[in-house]
Amino acid sequence: MAEAPPDIDLGNTYLYHQLDEYPWDQDQEFQGGLRAILGSVQDPAQVEHLTLRAKCYYFARKAGTAVDFDGYKQWVETQRGNVPVNGTSQAVYDTLSRPEEPITSSQPATSDSGGGMGGMGDAPKPASFAEICDMIHEGKPIPGIKDIPDTILEGQASDTQATKRKKPWERTEEDEAPATPTWLK
Amino acid sequence: MLEFRTSGFNPYSVKYSPFFDSRLAVGGGANFGLVGNGRLYALNLTANGIICEKFFETQDCLFDLTWSEQHENQLLTAGGDGSLKLFDIAVGEFPVAGWQEHGREVFSVHWNLVNKDTFLSSSWDGTVKIWTPEKKESLVTLPVHSCVYSAQFSPHHQDVVTTVSRDSHLRVFDLRTKPSAQNHMTLAIPIHAPPKVPMPGFVNQSTGPTECLTHDWNKYRDSVLATAGVDGVIRTFDLRMPSGPVNVLPGHEYAVRRISWSPHLSDVLLSASYDMTCRVWTDGSNVDQGGNGNGLGREMGRMDRHTEFAMGVDWCLFGAEGWCATCAWDERVLVWDVRDVMRG
């Protein structure tokens, strides 16, 4: 599934340059947030991924403009001359590979481990489904994608108060099973 | 019938709480899960309709979810970005735990109904992983070597896991066995095989392997499962006779995306299909209804109110035996009583 990389449009390139040149090291607010996000993450690739994502999120919020994370990541890798063999970054590849499958493959595969988008086969898809597939294939930006931070509220879980209930098939004769839903009473 | 709209998001899965008959969760994604954010809704059923108690936003689509069996506020999601997240509906805007080991989309998650302290995930990366909420790393990885659309713990044995996958096989893993060359696998059944016993009136139209998208354990017969997938046919299997299906239920015009056996009746199951219908079936095993344990199954009724692919279906565990919830790409969750659509 080697796809040519989508053309990088000039407006985005300008934005990516701005992002790149922003004095991240001197922005204490950003650095504080980044430390919280990275936590104990050790893997350099993961650190880089999360840092890029955080930059996009932060910059988008500050500048009040949408930043296409996949596009920016691809741009960063291109700048570094670090483009994978098939000419597109893994992030873009992953995004593309999900819709790619159901359109081209209605025949079941037998031994691969690739995904099939839930085997839609020849079932008629919603009209807008095709539009979105086209936009992805043409490399057009998909509107409305938010960057959600990878925050984990470690150790903040609520306390459990409800008692475990038996499943209907685990009940014995003595267990009472009320017929009316509680929400209808 | 009650309705809730998931405006802007296409649901992939709906599940009833194992603690409350009035609590539901729905997961899905924007743009049909192709690209964009995911969303998890915790819903409450009230006499005045369905109320959204809380929702969480995620970076990528949520393909499946499962309620915690040990904590009434917690539920686990299967992410398109390969992540698992544990959300607590009483806490904040972010998950209280997360796991990232799968290399591709996680397509199903399931909590252990017996020991209640492990859960599993299955992925397009061709593996199933077993986890516990307390540990950062998975306990076990089961290689399937084919995109695993659905994996489950048996509701009868805490160490038995089943999978169905793109390669048209139902596999059984027993975690009590030694992790030898078989990696705990004890059975691999070809789903497309002809029925073991020829059935009167049934013509095997199977053209060969079919991507299997969903399966479910019967809750009352501990060796019986049902599978369904791209060929639109629901099949039941008895692990005591594993060479082929026991019963075959054709009827759906397109792929079946989800099936669920009734928690109340041993012969009844529900299906959701890309033909937009949700149907209720008997596998013909109910002696009281003229079956003799392996009779002919049939469709007993259908709900045809969804207007796009029906993706999710689940039964309410408590109270009267007909309540269920369905969700579809028409951005709707419907709660209804199966008995209203059943023919006499």
mmCIF file of C-alpha atoms in Angstrom, chain B residues 38-330:
data_model
loop_
_atom_site.group_PDB
_atom_site.id
_atom_site.type_symbol
_atom_site.label_atom_id
_atom_site.label_comp_id
_atom_site.label_asym_id
_atom_site.label_seq_id
_atom_site.Cartn_x
_atom_site.Cartn_y
_atom_site.Cartn_z
ATOM 1 C CA GLY B 38 -13.346 9.154 19.562
ATOM 2 C CA ARG B 39 -15.959 9.582 22.221
ATOM 3 C CA LEU B 40 -17.237 7.558 25.149
ATOM 4 C CA TYR B 41 -20.690 8.278 26.570
ATOM 5 C CA ALA B 42 -22.031 7.145 29.923
ATOM 6 C CA LEU B 43 -25.819 7.200 29.698
ATOM 7 C CA ASN B 44 -28.614 6.903 32.225
ATOM 8 C CA LEU B 45 -32.039 5.518 31.455
ATOM 9 C CA THR B 46 -34.774 7.501 33.163
ATOM 10 C CA ALA B 47 -38.553 7.599 32.996
ATOM 11 C CA ASN B 48 -38.050 10.756 30.920
ATOM 12 C CA GLY B 49 -35.691 9.224 28.386
ATOM 13 C CA ILE B 50 -31.953 8.735 28.052
ATOM 14 C CA ILE B 51 -29.721 11.260 29.801
ATOM 15 C CA CYS B 52 -26.000 11.652 29.077
ATOM 16 C CA GLU B 53 -24.347 11.496 32.488
ATOM 17 C CA LYS B 54 -20.849 12.109 31.168
ATOM 18 C CA PHE B 55 -18.736 11.888 28.052
ATOM 19 C CA PHE B 56 -15.008 11.539 27.465
ATOM 20 C CA GLU B 57 -13.075 12.614 24.379
ATOM 21 C CA THR B 58 -10.248 10.538 22.951
ATOM 22 C CA GLN B 59 -7.697 11.115 20.215
ATOM 23 C CA ASP B 60 -8.791 8.172 18.087
ATOM 24 C CA CYS B 61 -11.954 6.198 17.477
ATOM 25 C CA LEU B 62 -13.180 3.772 20.165
ATOM 26 C CA PHE B 63 -14.003 0.460 18.507
ATOM 27 C CA ASP B 64 -15.241 -1.333 21.603
ATOM 28 C CA LEU B 65 -15.734 -1.038 25.337
ATOM 29 C CA THR B 66 -16.346 -3.244 28.346
ATOM 30 C CA TRP B 67 -17.540 -2.351 31.829
ATOM 31 C CA SER B 68 -15.338 -3.239 34.760
ATOM 32 C CA GLU B 69 -16.750 -6.186 36.675
ATOM 33 C CA GLN B 70 -15.169 -4.929 39.906
ATOM 34 C CA HIS B 71 -15.925 -1.187 39.914
ATOM 35 C CA GLU B 72 -19.322 0.279 39.034
ATOM 36 C CA ASN B 73 -17.864 3.556 37.702
ATOM 37 C CA GLN B 74 -15.137 2.140 35.497
ATOM 38 C CA LEU B 75 -15.021 0.994 31.913
ATOM 39 C CA LEU B 76 -12.344 0.060 29.458
ATOM 40 C CA THR B 77 -12.080 1.219 25.847
ATOM 41 C CA ALA B 78 -10.446 -0.202 22.700
ATOM 42 C CA GLY B 79 -8.655 2.531 20.748
ATOM 43 C CA GLY B 80 -7.971 2.899 17.052
ATOM 44 C CA ASP B 81 -4.475 4.063 18.074
ATOM 45 C CA GLY B 82 -3.761 0.705 19.728
ATOM 46 C CA SER B 83 -4.388 2.026 23.236
ATOM 47 C CA LEU B 84 -6.529 0.701 26.060
ATOM 48 C CA LYS B 85 -7.938 3.253 28.485
ATOM 49 C CA LEU B 86 -9.748 2.798 31.778
ATOM 50 C CA PHE B 87 -12.224 5.613 32.420
ATOM 51 C CA ASP B 88 -13.910 6.382 35.725
ATOM 52 C CA ILE B 89 -17.177 8.218 35.208
ATOM 53 C CA ALA B 90 -16.890 9.797 38.644
ATOM 54 C CA VAL B 91 -13.462 11.289 37.837
ATOM 55 C CA GLY B 92 -12.287 14.122 35.595
ATOM 56 C CA GLU B 93 -11.948 14.327 31.835
ATOM 57 C CA PHE B 94 -9.196 11.779 31.340
ATOM 58 C CA PRO B 95 -8.722 8.058 31.958
ATOM 59 C CA VAL B 96 -7.465 6.818 35.330
ATOM 60 C CA ALA B 97 -5.249 4.213 33.633
ATOM 61 C CA GLY B 98 -3.954 3.444 30.163
ATOM 62 C CA TRP B 99 -2.044 0.707 28.354
ATOM 63 C CA GLN B 100 -0.202 0.811 25.041
ATOM 64 C CA GLU B 101 1.232 -2.418 23.664
ATOM 65 C CA HIS B 102 -0.776 -3.251 20.558
ATOM 66 C CA GLY B 103 0.811 -2.267 17.257
ATOM 67 C CA ARG B 104 -2.462 -1.587 15.521
ATOM 68 C CA GLU B 105 -6.151 -0.868 16.127
ATOM 69 C CA VAL B 106 -7.666 -2.578 19.162
ATOM 70 C CA PHE B 107 -10.982 -3.949 17.979
ATOM 71 C CA SER B 108 -12.412 -5.705 21.022
ATOM 72 C CA VAL B 109 -12.081 -5.655 24.798
ATOM 73 C CA HIS B 110 -13.714 -7.966 27.309
ATOM 74 C CA TRP B 111 -13.714 -8.173 31.097
ATOM 75 C CA ASN B 112 -13.441 -11.550 32.807
ATOM 76 C CA LEU B 113 -16.925 -12.327 34.135
ATOM 77 C CA VAL B 114 -15.713 -15.107 36.444
ATOM 78 C CA ASN B 115 -12.616 -13.904 38.284
ATOM 79 C CA LYS B 116 -13.585 -10.250 37.647
ATOM 80 C CA ASP B 117 -9.969 -9.048 37.930
ATOM 81 C CA THR B 118 -8.554 -9.635 34.448
ATOM 82 C CA PHE B 119 -9.522 -8.256 31.078
ATOM 83 C CA LEU B 120 -8.415 -8.874 27.503
ATOM 84 C CA SER B 121 -7.926 -6.955 24.283
ATOM 85 C CA SER B 122 -7.767 -8.097 20.661
ATOM 86 C CA SER B 123 -6.169 -6.217 17.802
ATOM 87 C CA TRP B 124 -5.591 -5.957 14.096
ATOM 88 C CA ASP B 125 -1.961 -6.697 15.003
ATOM 89 C CA GLY B 126 -2.997 -10.368 15.225
ATOM 90 C CA THR B 127 -2.701 -10.795 18.991
ATOM 91 C CA VAL B 128 -4.839 -11.042 22.097
ATOM 92 C CA LYS B 129 -3.440 -9.663 25.333
ATOM 93 C CA ILE B 130 -4.542 -10.433 28.877
ATOM 94 C CA TRP B 131 -4.219 -7.729 31.505
ATOM 95 C CA THR B 132 -5.002 -6.784 35.049
ATOM 96 C CA PRO B 133 -5.844 -3.192 36.062
ATOM 97 C CA GLU B 134 -2.991 -3.097 38.603
ATOM 98 C CA LYS B 135 -0.134 -3.916 36.208
ATOM 99 C CA LYS B 136 1.375 -1.666 33.557
ATOM 100 C CA GLU B 137 2.336 -4.539 31.279
ATOM 101 C CA SER B 138 0.181 -7.293 29.851
ATOM 102 C CA LEU B 139 0.221 -10.672 31.648
ATOM 103 C CA VAL B 140 0.027 -12.842 28.531
ATOM 104 C CA THR B 141 0.106 -12.353 24.761
ATOM 105 C CA LEU B 142 -1.711 -14.905 22.613
ATOM 106 C CA PRO B 143 -0.572 -14.890 18.978
ATOM 107 C CA VAL B 144 -3.397 -15.500 16.493
ATOM 108 C CA HIS B 145 -1.540 -14.407 13.325
ATOM 109 C CA SER B 146 -4.693 -12.922 11.845
ATOM 110 C CA CYS B 147 -6.597 -9.722 12.524
ATOM 111 C CA VAL B 148 -8.637 -10.559 15.668
ATOM 112 C CA TYR B 149 -12.005 -8.873 15.415
ATOM 113 C CA SER B 150 -13.406 -10.355 18.608
ATOM 114 C CA ALA B 151 -12.061 -12.104 21.718
ATOM 115 C CA GLN B 152 -13.845 -13.169 24.896
ATOM 116 C CA PHE B 153 -13.366 -14.919 28.172
ATOM 117 C CA SER B 154 -15.753 -17.787 28.694
ATOM 118 C CA PRO B 155 -18.535 -16.776 31.113
ATOM 119 C CA HIS B 156 -18.103 -20.230 32.689
ATOM 120 C CA HIS B 157 -14.317 -20.667 33.027
ATOM 121 C CA GLN B 158 -11.957 -17.861 33.979
ATOM 122 C CA ASP B 159 -9.026 -19.357 32.062
ATOM 123 C CA VAL B 160 -10.733 -20.079 28.746
ATOM 124 C CA VAL B 161 -10.447 -17.481 25.976
ATOM 125 C CA THR B 162 -11.926 -17.607 22.478
ATOM 126 C CA THR B 163 -11.160 -15.554 19.382
ATOM 127 C CA VAL B 164 -12.601 -15.088 15.924
ATOM 128 C CA SER B 165 -10.586 -13.482 13.202
ATOM 129 C CA ARG B 166 -10.173 -12.466 9.630
ATOM 130 C CA ASP B 167 -8.953 -15.958 8.695
ATOM 131 C CA SER B 168 -12.389 -17.524 9.289
ATOM 132 C CA HIS B 169 -11.393 -19.482 12.409
ATOM 133 C CA LEU B 170 -12.778 -19.816 15.909
ATOM 134 C CA ARG B 171 -9.900 -20.495 18.297
ATOM 135 C CA VAL B 172 -10.021 -21.684 21.888
ATOM 136 C CA PHE B 173 -7.190 -20.950 24.320
ATOM 137 C CA ASP B 174 -6.882 -22.498 27.754
ATOM 138 C CA LEU B 175 -4.524 -20.480 29.950
ATOM 139 C CA ARG B 176 -4.100 -23.450 32.306
ATOM 140 C CA THR B 177 -2.211 -25.360 29.623
ATOM 141 C CA LYS B 178 1.543 -24.990 29.269
ATOM 142 C CA PRO B 179 2.586 -22.203 26.906
ATOM 143 C CA SER B 180 4.151 -24.685 24.512
ATOM 144 C CA ALA B 181 4.424 -24.368 20.758
ATOM 145 C CA GLN B 182 0.653 -23.933 20.663
ATOM 146 C CA ASN B 183 0.735 -20.866 22.922
ATOM 147 C CA HIS B 184 -2.182 -22.144 25.032
ATOM 148 C CA MET B 185 -4.305 -22.833 21.953
ATOM 149 C CA THR B 186 -6.375 -25.984 22.310
ATOM 150 C CA LEU B 187 -8.749 -25.777 19.316
ATOM 151 C CA ALA B 188 -8.960 -24.032 15.939
ATOM 152 C CA ILE B 189 -12.286 -24.553 14.194
ATOM 153 C CA PRO B 190 -12.854 -23.510 10.568
ATOM 154 C CA ILE B 191 -16.014 -21.419 10.689
ATOM 155 C CA HIS B 192 -16.835 -21.929 7.007
ATOM 156 C CA ALA B 193 -16.828 -25.735 7.277
ATOM 157 C CA PRO B 194 -20.152 -27.387 6.339
ATOM 158 C CA PRO B 195 -22.470 -28.331 9.211
ATOM 159 C CA LYS B 196 -21.534 -31.555 10.930
ATOM 160 C CA VAL B 197 -25.021 -32.979 10.599
ATOM 161 C CA PRO B 198 -26.786 -32.227 7.295
ATOM 162 C CA MET B 199 -29.757 -30.002 7.961
ATOM 163 C CA PRO B 200 -33.002 -30.444 6.088
ATOM 164 C CA GLY B 201 -33.655 -27.433 3.905
ATOM 165 C CA PHE B 202 -30.226 -25.945 4.378
ATOM 166 C CA VAL B 203 -28.094 -25.536 1.311
ATOM 167 C CA ASN B 204 -24.505 -24.733 2.144
ATOM 168 C CA GLN B 205 -23.882 -21.617 0.091
ATOM 169 C CA SER B 206 -20.580 -20.883 1.753
ATOM 170 C CA THR B 207 -18.049 -19.993 -0.885
ATOM 171 C CA GLY B 208 -15.141 -20.534 1.435
ATOM 172 C CA PRO B 209 -13.471 -18.612 4.221
ATOM 173 C CA THR B 210 -15.360 -15.628 5.567
ATOM 174 C CA GLU B 211 -13.998 -12.847 7.761
ATOM 175 C CA CYS B 212 -15.478 -13.480 11.193
ATOM 176 C CA LEU B 213 -16.368 -10.249 12.985
ATOM 177 C CA THR B 214 -18.117 -11.280 16.181
ATOM 178 C CA HIS B 215 -18.834 -14.161 18.515
ATOM 179 C CA ASP B 216 -20.452 -14.788 21.869
ATOM 180 C CA TRP B 217 -20.624 -17.538 24.472
ATOM 181 C CA ASN B 218 -23.978 -19.017 25.338
ATOM 182 C CA LYS B 219 -24.675 -18.192 28.972
ATOM 183 C CA TYR B 220 -26.447 -21.445 29.900
ATOM 184 C CA ARG B 221 -24.701 -24.117 27.802
ATOM 185 C CA ASP B 222 -21.019 -23.969 28.628
ATOM 186 C CA SER B 223 -19.726 -25.529 25.399
ATOM 187 C CA VAL B 224 -21.879 -23.525 22.971
ATOM 188 C CA LEU B 225 -20.863 -20.381 21.077
ATOM 189 C CA ALA B 226 -22.195 -18.440 18.143
ATOM 190 C CA THR B 227 -20.147 -16.671 15.452
ATOM 191 C CA ALA B 228 -21.052 -14.286 12.630
ATOM 192 C CA GLY B 229 -19.346 -12.154 10.046
ATOM 193 C CA VAL B 230 -19.023 -10.967 6.497
ATOM 194 C CA ASP B 231 -21.148 -13.681 4.863
ATOM 195 C CA GLY B 232 -24.133 -12.559 6.966
ATOM 196 C CA VAL B 233 -24.637 -16.036 8.445
ATOM 197 C CA ILE B 234 -24.840 -16.726 12.179
ATOM 198 C CA ARG B 235 -23.463 -20.143 13.142
ATOM 199 C CA THR B 236 -23.554 -21.974 16.448
ATOM 200 C CA PHE B 237 -20.774 -24.313 17.546
ATOM 201 C CA ASP B 238 -20.550 -26.897 20.285
ATOM 202 C CA LEU B 239 -16.962 -27.320 21.463
ATOM 203 C CA ARG B 240 -17.728 -30.961 22.239
ATOM 204 C CA MET B 241 -18.201 -31.483 18.460
ATOM 205 C CA PRO B 242 -15.733 -29.016 17.063
ATOM 206 C CA SER B 243 -15.440 -30.009 13.417
ATOM 207 C CA GLY B 244 -18.239 -27.796 12.084
ATOM 208 C CA PRO B 245 -21.252 -25.677 13.031
ATOM 209 C CA VAL B 246 -24.209 -27.214 14.850
ATOM 210 C CA ASN B 247 -26.708 -24.739 13.533
ATOM 211 C CA VAL B 248 -26.736 -22.134 10.790
ATOM 212 C CA LEU B 249 -28.921 -19.036 10.816
ATOM 213 C CA PRO B 250 -28.922 -17.288 7.433
ATOM 214 C CA GLY B 251 -31.032 -14.211 6.773
ATOM 215 C CA HIS B 252 -28.994 -11.043 7.154
ATOM 216 C CA GLU B 253 -28.338 -9.457 3.772
ATOM 217 C CA TYR B 254 -24.923 -8.097 4.683
ATOM 218 C CA ALA B 255 -22.228 -8.690 7.253
ATOM 219 C CA VAL B 256 -23.239 -9.276 10.867
ATOM 220 C CA ARG B 257 -21.250 -6.927 13.083
ATOM 221 C CA ARG B 258 -22.268 -8.077 16.568
ATOM 222 C CA ILE B 259 -24.163 -10.920 18.203
ATOM 223 C CA SER B 260 -25.169 -11.444 21.811
ATOM 224 C CA TRP B 261 -26.804 -14.414 23.531
ATOM 225 C CA SER B 262 -29.592 -13.596 25.938
ATOM 226 C CA PRO B 263 -28.554 -13.526 29.601
ATOM 227 C CA HIS B 264 -32.016 -14.907 30.420
ATOM 228 C CA LEU B 265 -32.958 -17.474 27.756
ATOM 229 C CA SER B 266 -30.618 -20.252 26.655
ATOM 230 C CA ASP B 267 -31.777 -20.404 23.028
ATOM 231 C CA VAL B 268 -32.154 -16.707 22.141
ATOM 232 C CA LEU B 269 -29.643 -14.360 20.574
ATOM 233 C CA LEU B 270 -29.603 -10.885 19.068
ATOM 234 C CA SER B 271 -27.677 -9.667 16.024
ATOM 235 C CA ALA B 272 -26.765 -6.299 14.514
ATOM 236 C CA SER B 273 -25.915 -6.094 10.829
ATOM 237 C CA TYR B 274 -24.671 -3.841 8.071
ATOM 238 C CA ASP B 275 -28.123 -4.452 6.512
ATOM 239 C CA MET B 276 -29.237 -1.966 9.222
ATOM 240 C CA THR B 277 -31.498 -4.451 11.002
ATOM 241 C CA CYS B 278 -31.166 -5.979 14.457
ATOM 242 C CA ARG B 279 -32.769 -9.402 14.665
ATOM 243 C CA VAL B 280 -33.729 -11.790 17.426
ATOM 244 C CA TRP B 281 -33.214 -15.508 16.809
ATOM 245 C CA THR B 282 -33.737 -18.854 18.453
ATOM 246 C CA ASP B 283 -31.214 -21.559 17.666
ATOM 247 C CA GLY B 284 -34.021 -24.112 18.023
ATOM 248 C CA SER B 285 -32.573 -25.743 21.117
ATOM 249 C CA ASN B 286 -35.394 -24.871 23.479
ATOM 250 C CA VAL B 287 -37.306 -28.055 24.159
ATOM 251 C CA ASP B 288 -40.336 -26.092 25.406
ATOM 252 C CA GLN B 289 -40.684 -24.503 21.998
ATOM 253 C CA GLY B 290 -40.577 -27.743 20.047
ATOM 254 C CA GLY B 291 -36.804 -27.942 19.777
ATOM 255 C CA ASN B 292 -35.034 -31.048 20.938
ATOM 256 C CA GLY B 293 -31.644 -29.618 21.740
ATOM 257 C CA ASN B 294 -30.447 -29.287 18.167
ATOM 258 C CA GLY B 295 -33.520 -28.216 16.206
ATOM 259 C CA LEU B 296 -33.687 -25.741 13.381
ATOM 260 C CA GLY B 297 -33.101 -22.176 14.349
ATOM 261 C CA ARG B 298 -35.158 -19.300 13.011
ATOM 262 C CA GLU B 299 -35.545 -15.555 13.112
ATOM 263 C CA MET B 300 -38.184 -14.569 15.654
ATOM 264 C CA GLY B 301 -38.382 -10.885 14.847
ATOM 265 C CA ARG B 302 -36.480 -7.845 13.774
ATOM 266 C CA MET B 303 -36.019 -4.218 14.717
ATOM 267 C CA ASP B 304 -35.597 -2.105 11.594
ATOM 268 C CA ARG B 305 -35.534 1.424 12.987
ATOM 269 C CA HIS B 306 -31.846 2.102 12.373
ATOM 270 C CA THR B 307 -31.020 3.844 9.102
ATOM 271 C CA GLU B 308 -27.302 3.027 8.735
ATOM 272 C CA PHE B 309 -25.067 0.051 9.644
ATOM 273 C CA ALA B 310 -26.168 -1.437 12.968
ATOM 274 C CA MET B 311 -22.933 -1.919 14.945
ATOM 275 C CA GLY B 312 -23.683 -2.766 18.545
ATOM 276 C CA VAL B 313 -26.211 -4.700 20.553
ATOM 277 C CA ASP B 314 -26.390 -5.683 24.207
ATOM 278 C CA TRP B 315 -28.937 -7.129 26.631
ATOM 279 C CA CYS B 316 -29.859 -5.669 29.976
ATOM 280 C CA LEU B 317 -28.710 -8.188 32.591
ATOM 281 C CA PHE B 318 -31.365 -7.363 35.137
ATOM 282 C CA GLY B 319 -35.128 -7.295 35.326
ATOM 283 C CA ALA B 320 -37.480 -8.402 32.587
ATOM 284 C CA GLU B 321 -35.870 -10.531 29.926
ATOM 285 C CA GLY B 322 -36.475 -8.421 26.797
ATOM 286 C CA TRP B 323 -34.652 -5.127 27.371
ATOM 287 C CA CYS B 324 -31.759 -4.401 25.064
ATOM 288 C CA ALA B 325 -29.801 -1.557 23.511
ATOM 289 C CA THR B 326 -28.551 -1.133 19.950
ATOM 290 C CA CYS B 327 -26.370 1.457 18.256
ATOM 291 C CA ALA B 328 -25.730 2.270 14.610
ATOM 292 C CA TRP B 329 -23.853 4.588 12.307
ATOM 293 C CA ASP B 330 -27.024 6.693 12.101
#
